[in-house]
mmCIF file of C-alpha atoms and ligand atoms in Angstrom:
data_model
loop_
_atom_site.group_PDB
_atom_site.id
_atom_site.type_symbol
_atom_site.label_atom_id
_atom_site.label_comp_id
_atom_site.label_asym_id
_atom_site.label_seq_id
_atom_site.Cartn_x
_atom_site.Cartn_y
_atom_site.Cartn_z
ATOM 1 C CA UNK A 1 83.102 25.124 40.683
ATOM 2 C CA UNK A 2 86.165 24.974 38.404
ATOM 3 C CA UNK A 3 88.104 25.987 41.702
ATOM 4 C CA UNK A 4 88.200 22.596 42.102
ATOM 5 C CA UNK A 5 90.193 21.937 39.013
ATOM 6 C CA UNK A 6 92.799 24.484 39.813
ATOM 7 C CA UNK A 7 94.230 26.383 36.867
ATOM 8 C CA UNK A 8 94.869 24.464 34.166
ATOM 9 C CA UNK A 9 97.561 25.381 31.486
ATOM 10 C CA UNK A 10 96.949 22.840 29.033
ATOM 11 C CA UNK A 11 95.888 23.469 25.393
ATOM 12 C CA UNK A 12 93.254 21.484 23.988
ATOM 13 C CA UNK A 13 95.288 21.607 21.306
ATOM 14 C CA UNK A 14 98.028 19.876 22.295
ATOM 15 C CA UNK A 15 96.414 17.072 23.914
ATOM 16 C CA UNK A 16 95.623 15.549 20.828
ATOM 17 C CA UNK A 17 99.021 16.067 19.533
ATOM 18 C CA UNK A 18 100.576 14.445 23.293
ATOM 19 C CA UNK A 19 98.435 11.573 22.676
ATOM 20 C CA UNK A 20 99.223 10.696 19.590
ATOM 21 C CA UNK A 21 103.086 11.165 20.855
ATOM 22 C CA UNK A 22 102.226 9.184 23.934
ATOM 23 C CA UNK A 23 101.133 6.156 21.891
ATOM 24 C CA UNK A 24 104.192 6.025 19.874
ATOM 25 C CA UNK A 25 106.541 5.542 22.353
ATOM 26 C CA UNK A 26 103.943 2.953 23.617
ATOM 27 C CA UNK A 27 104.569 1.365 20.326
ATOM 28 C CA UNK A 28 108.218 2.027 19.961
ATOM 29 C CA UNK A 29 109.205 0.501 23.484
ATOM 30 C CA UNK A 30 106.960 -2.723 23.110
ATOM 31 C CA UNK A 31 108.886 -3.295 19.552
ATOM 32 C CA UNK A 32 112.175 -2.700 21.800
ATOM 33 C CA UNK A 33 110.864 -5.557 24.087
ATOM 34 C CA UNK A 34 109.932 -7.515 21.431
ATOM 35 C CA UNK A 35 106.368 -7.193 22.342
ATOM 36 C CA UNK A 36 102.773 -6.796 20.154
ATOM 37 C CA UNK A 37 101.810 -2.576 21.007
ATOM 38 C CA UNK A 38 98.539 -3.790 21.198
ATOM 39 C CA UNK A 39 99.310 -5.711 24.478
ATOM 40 C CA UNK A 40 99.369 -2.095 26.127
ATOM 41 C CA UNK A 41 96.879 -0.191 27.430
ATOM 42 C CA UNK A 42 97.137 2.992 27.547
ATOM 43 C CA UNK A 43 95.142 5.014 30.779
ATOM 44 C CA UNK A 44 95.339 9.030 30.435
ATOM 45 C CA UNK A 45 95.417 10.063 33.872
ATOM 46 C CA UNK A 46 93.031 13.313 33.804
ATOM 47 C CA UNK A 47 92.618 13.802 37.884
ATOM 48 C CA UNK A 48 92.919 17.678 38.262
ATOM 49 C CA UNK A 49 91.807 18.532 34.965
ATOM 50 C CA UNK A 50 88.028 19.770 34.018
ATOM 51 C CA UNK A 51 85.530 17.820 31.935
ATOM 52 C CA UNK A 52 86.250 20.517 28.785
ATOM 53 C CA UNK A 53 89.713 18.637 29.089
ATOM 54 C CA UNK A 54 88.730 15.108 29.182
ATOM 55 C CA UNK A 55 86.528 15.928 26.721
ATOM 56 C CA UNK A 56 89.410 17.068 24.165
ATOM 57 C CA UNK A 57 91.516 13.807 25.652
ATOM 58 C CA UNK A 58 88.120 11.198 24.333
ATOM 59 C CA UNK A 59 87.811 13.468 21.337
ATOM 60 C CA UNK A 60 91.776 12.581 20.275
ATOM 61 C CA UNK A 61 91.101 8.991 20.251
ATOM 62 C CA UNK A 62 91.634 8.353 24.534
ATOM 63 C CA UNK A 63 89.493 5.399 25.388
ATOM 64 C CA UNK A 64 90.466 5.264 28.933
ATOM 65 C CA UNK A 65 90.672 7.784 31.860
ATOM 66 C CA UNK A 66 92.184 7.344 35.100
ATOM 67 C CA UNK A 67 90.653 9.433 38.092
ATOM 68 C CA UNK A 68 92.511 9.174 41.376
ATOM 69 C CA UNK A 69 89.401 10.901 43.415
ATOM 70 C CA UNK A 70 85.966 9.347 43.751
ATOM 71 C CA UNK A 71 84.387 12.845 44.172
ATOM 72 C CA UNK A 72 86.335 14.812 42.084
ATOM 73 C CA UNK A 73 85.517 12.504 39.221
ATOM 74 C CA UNK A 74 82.082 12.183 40.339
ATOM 75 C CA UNK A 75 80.677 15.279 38.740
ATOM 76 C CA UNK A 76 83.389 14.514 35.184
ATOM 77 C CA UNK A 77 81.903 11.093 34.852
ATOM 78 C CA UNK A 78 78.013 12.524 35.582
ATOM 79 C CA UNK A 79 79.135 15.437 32.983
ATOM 80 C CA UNK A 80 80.680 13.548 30.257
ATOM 81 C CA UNK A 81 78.422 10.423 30.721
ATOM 82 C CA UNK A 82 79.544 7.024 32.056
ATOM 83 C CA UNK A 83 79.877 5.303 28.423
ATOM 84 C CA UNK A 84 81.736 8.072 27.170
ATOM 85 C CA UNK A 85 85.285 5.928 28.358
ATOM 86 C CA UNK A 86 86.533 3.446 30.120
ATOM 87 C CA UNK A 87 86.873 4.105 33.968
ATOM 88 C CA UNK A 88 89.678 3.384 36.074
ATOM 89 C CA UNK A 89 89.464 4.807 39.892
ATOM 90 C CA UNK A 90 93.664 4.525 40.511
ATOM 91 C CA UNK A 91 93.974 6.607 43.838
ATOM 92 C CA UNK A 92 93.169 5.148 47.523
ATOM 93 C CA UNK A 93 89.427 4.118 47.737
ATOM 94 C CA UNK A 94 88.327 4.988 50.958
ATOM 95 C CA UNK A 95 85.663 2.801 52.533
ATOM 96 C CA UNK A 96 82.714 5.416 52.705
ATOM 97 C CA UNK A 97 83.282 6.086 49.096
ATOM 98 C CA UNK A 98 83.526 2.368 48.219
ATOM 99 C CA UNK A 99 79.207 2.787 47.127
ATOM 100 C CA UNK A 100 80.252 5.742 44.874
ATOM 101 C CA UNK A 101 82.987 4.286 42.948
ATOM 102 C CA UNK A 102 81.335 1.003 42.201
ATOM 103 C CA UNK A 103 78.460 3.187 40.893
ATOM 104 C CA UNK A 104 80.951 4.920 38.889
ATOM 105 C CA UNK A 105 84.113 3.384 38.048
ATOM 106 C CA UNK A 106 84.503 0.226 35.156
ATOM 107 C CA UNK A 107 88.155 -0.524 36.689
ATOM 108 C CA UNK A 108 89.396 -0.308 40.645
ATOM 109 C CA UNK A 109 92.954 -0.356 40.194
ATOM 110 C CA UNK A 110 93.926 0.247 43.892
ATOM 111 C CA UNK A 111 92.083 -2.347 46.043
ATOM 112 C CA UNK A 112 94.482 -3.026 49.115
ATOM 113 C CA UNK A 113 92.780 -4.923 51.311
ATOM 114 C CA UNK A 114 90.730 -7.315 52.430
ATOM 115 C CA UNK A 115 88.206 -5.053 54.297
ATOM 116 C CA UNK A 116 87.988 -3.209 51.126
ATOM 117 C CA UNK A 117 87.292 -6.224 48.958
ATOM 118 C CA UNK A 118 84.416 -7.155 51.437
ATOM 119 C CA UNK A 119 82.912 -4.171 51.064
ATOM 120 C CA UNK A 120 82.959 -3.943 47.465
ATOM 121 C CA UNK A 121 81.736 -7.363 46.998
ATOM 122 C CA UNK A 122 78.730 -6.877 49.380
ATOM 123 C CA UNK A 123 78.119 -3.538 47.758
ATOM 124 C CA UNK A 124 78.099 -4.697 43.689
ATOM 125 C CA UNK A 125 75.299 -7.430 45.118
ATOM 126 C CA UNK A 126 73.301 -4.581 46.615
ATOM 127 C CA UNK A 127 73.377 -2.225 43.542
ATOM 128 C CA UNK A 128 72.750 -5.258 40.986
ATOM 129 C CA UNK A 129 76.337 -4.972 39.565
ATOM 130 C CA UNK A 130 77.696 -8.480 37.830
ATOM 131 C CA UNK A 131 81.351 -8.186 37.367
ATOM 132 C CA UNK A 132 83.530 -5.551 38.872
ATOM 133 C CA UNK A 133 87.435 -5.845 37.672
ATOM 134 C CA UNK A 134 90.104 -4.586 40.329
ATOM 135 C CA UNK A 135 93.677 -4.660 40.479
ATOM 136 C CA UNK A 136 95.153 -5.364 43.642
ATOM 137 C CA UNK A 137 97.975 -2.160 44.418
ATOM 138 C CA UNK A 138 101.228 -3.441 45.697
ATOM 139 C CA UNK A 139 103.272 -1.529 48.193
ATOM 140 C CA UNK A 140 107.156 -3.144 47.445
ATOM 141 C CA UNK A 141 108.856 -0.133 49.462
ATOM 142 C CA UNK A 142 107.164 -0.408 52.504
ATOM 143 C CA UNK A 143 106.615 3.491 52.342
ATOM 144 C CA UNK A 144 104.175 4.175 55.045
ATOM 145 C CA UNK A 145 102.509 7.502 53.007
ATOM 146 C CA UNK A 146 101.597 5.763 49.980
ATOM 147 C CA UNK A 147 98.908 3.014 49.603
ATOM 148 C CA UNK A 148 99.081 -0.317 48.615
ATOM 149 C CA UNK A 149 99.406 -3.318 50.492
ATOM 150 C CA UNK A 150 102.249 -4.999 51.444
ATOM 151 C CA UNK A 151 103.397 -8.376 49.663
ATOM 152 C CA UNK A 152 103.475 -11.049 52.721
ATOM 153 C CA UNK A 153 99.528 -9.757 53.106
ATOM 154 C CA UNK A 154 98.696 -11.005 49.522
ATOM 155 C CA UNK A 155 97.484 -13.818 50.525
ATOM 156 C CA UNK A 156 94.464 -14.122 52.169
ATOM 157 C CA UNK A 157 93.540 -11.004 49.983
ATOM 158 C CA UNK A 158 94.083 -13.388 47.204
ATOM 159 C CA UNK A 159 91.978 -16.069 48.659
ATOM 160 C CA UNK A 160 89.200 -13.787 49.236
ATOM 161 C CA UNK A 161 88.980 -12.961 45.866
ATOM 162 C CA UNK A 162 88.450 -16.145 44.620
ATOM 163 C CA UNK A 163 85.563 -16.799 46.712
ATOM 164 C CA UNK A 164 84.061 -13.585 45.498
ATOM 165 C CA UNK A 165 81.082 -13.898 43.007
ATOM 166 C CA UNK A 166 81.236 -10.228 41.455
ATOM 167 C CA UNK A 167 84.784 -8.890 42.043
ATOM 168 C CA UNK A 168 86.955 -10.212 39.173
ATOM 169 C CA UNK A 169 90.775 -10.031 39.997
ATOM 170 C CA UNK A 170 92.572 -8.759 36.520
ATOM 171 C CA UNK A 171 95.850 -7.835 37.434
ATOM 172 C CA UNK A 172 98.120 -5.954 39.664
ATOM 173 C CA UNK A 173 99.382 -2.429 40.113
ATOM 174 C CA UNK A 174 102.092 -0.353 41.529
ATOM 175 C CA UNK A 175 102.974 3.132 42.218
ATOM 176 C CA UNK A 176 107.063 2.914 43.097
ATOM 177 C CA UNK A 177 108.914 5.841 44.950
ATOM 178 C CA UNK A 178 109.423 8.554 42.838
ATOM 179 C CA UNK A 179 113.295 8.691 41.251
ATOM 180 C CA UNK A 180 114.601 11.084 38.852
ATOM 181 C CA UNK A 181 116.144 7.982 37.055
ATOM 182 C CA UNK A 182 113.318 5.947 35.365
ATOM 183 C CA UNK A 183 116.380 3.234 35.869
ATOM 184 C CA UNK A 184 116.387 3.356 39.175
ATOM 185 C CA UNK A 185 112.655 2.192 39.353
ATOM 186 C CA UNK A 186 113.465 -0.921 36.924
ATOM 187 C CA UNK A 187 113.740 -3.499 39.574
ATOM 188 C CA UNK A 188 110.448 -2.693 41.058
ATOM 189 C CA UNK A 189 109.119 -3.450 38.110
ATOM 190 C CA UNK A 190 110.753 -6.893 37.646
ATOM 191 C CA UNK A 191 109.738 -7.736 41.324
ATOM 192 C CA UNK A 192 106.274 -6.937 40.319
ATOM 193 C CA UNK A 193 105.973 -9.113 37.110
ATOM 194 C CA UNK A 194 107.614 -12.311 39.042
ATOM 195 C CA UNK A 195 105.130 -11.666 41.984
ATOM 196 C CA UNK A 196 102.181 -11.772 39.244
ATOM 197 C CA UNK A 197 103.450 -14.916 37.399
ATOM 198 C CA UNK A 198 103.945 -16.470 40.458
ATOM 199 C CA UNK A 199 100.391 -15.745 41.139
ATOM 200 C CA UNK A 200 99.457 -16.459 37.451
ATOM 201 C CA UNK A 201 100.827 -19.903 37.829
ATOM 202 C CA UNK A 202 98.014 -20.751 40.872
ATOM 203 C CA UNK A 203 95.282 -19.531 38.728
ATOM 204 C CA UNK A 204 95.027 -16.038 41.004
ATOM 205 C CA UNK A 205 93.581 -14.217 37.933
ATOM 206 C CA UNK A 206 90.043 -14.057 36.063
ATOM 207 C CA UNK A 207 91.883 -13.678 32.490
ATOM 208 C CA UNK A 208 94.977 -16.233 32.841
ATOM 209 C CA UNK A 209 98.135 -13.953 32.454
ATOM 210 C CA UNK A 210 96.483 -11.200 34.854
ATOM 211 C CA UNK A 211 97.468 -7.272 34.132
ATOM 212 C CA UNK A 212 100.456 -5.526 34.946
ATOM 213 C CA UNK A 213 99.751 -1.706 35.548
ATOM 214 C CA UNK A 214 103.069 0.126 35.957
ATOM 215 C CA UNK A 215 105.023 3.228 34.619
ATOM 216 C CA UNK A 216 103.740 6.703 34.385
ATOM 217 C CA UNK A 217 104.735 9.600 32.229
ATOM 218 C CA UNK A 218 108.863 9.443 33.129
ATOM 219 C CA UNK A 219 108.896 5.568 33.633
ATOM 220 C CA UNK A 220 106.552 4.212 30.952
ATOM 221 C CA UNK A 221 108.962 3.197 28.119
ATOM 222 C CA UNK A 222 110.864 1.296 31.368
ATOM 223 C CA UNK A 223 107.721 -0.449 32.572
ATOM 224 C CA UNK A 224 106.876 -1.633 29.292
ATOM 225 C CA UNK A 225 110.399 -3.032 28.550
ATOM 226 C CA UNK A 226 109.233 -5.060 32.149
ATOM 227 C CA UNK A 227 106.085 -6.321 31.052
ATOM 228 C CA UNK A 228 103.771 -3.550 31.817
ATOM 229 C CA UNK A 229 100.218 -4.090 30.179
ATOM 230 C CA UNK A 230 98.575 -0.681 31.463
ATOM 231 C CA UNK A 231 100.291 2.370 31.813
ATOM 232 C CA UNK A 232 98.896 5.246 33.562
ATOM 233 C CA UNK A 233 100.205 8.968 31.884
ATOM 234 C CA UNK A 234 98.922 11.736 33.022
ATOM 235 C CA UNK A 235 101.057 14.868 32.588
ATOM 236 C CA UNK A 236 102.652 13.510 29.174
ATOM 237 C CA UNK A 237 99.659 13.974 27.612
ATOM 238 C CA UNK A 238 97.761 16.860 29.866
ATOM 239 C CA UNK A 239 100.666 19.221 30.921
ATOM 240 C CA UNK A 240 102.115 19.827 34.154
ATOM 241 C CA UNK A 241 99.437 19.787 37.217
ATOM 242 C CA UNK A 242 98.473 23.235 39.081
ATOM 243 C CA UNK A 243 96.601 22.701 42.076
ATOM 244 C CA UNK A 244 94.420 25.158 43.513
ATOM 245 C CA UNK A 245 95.283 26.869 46.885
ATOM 246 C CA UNK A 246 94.157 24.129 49.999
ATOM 247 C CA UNK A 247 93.509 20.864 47.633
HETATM 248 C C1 PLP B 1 98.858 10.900 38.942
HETATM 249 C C2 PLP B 1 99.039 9.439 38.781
HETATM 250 C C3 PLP B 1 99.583 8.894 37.608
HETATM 251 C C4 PLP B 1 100.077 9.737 36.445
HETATM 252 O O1 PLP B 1 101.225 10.429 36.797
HETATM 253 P P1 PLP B 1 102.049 11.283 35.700
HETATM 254 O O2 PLP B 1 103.403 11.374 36.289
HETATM 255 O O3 PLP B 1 101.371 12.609 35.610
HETATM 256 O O4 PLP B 1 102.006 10.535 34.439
HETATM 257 C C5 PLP B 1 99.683 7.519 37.519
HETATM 258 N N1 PLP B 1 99.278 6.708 38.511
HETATM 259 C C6 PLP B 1 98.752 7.184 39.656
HETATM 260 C C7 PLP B 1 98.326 6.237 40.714
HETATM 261 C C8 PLP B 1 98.621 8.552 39.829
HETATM 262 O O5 PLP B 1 98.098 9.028 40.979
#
């Protein structure tokens, strides 16, 4: 069963010490922006790692996990307990998993369209569920291999939402290309904040200002300096990821 997981390199040990390293520049680059730390959330990413892991991560003080698989973090979240964090699903949600990750997940980050919103919505009514919170995932580079949906099909996502009686729109979310210079990455950042207080401005969100989650482990300090409000670090505070032979 741990197959799944790969081999994993990390010491427990160190997570705590990651975290706590982790959170400081957190706090150190919202002073540089002139910002309150406490505006930031902070997601670890644990997708690869076991529950033994996660478990060390919740222990140090993590109080939200980001999974980018629905099954892999099926048997985590069964393991460590649904209440034990905060859930974010931030990988594609493919439809036939859509029932799974509303039973599991507090946060979609990575709703992308409006097929997916349907189903979602019709789903939380079957399984009794009130409120679900999503992020809508932006695709600004037009790169065909990633998710996300393009900006000029906002829209009518948009307007879907707001008839929607369970899905609650918080914010929105964005994985940019990959560049070795976290500078390089800045103005996809910008784009992303004026796009959301565009959208603030009409009212798009449930809570006002809506969410901003951007910047990963080499971009963070760069995405908060841009207005992030959730940041999604995974190797930072877990180690480099090893993936097992045909994941
Ligand atoms: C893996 C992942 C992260 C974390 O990446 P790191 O570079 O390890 O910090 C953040 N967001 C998404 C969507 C991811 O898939």
């Amino acid at each position: 069963m741990n197959a799944r997981f790969g081999i994993f390199v990390v010491v427990v040990s160190d997570i705590e010490r990651n975290l706590n390293e982790v959170t400081e520049r957190i706090a150190a680059a919202a002073s540089r922006a002139g910002r309150d730390p406490s505006e930031v959330t902070l997601v670890a990413v644990s997708k690869t790692h076991p529950p033994s892991v996660l478990r060390a991560a919740i222990d140090a003080g993590a109080l939200v996990l980001g999974e980018n698989k629905v099954q892999e973090a099926e048997s985590k979240i069964i393991e460590l307990g649904r209440d034990a964090a905060t859930w974010h699903l931030i990988g594609h949600l493919q439809s036939n998993k859509a029932r799974k990750a509303v039973q599991l997940f507090d946060v979609i980050e990575s709703l992308d369209s409006v097929e997916l919103a349907q189903r979602l919505e019709r789903i939380c009514i079957e399984e009794g569920r009130s409120e679900l919170a999503v992020f809508i995932q932006v695709d600004l580079a037009g790169e065909e291999t990633k998710s996300g949906i393009p900006e000029t099909e906002l829209a009518p996502l948009i307007e879907f939402l707001r008839t929607c009686k369970c899905l609650r729109l918080n914010g929105l979310m964005i994985v940019p290309p990959f560049f070795d210079d976290p500078e390089t990455t800045r103005p996809y950042f910008k784009r992303l904040r004026a796009i959301r207080d565009e959208l603030a401005a009409k009212g798009a969100f449930s809570s006002g200002r809506g969410e901003l989650s951007m910047g990963m482990s080499h971009d963070f300090e760069v995405a908060i300096e841009e207005g992030a409000t959730v940041v999604r670090v995974g190797t930072a505070i877990f180690g480099a990821r090893e993936y097992a032979a045909g994941n």
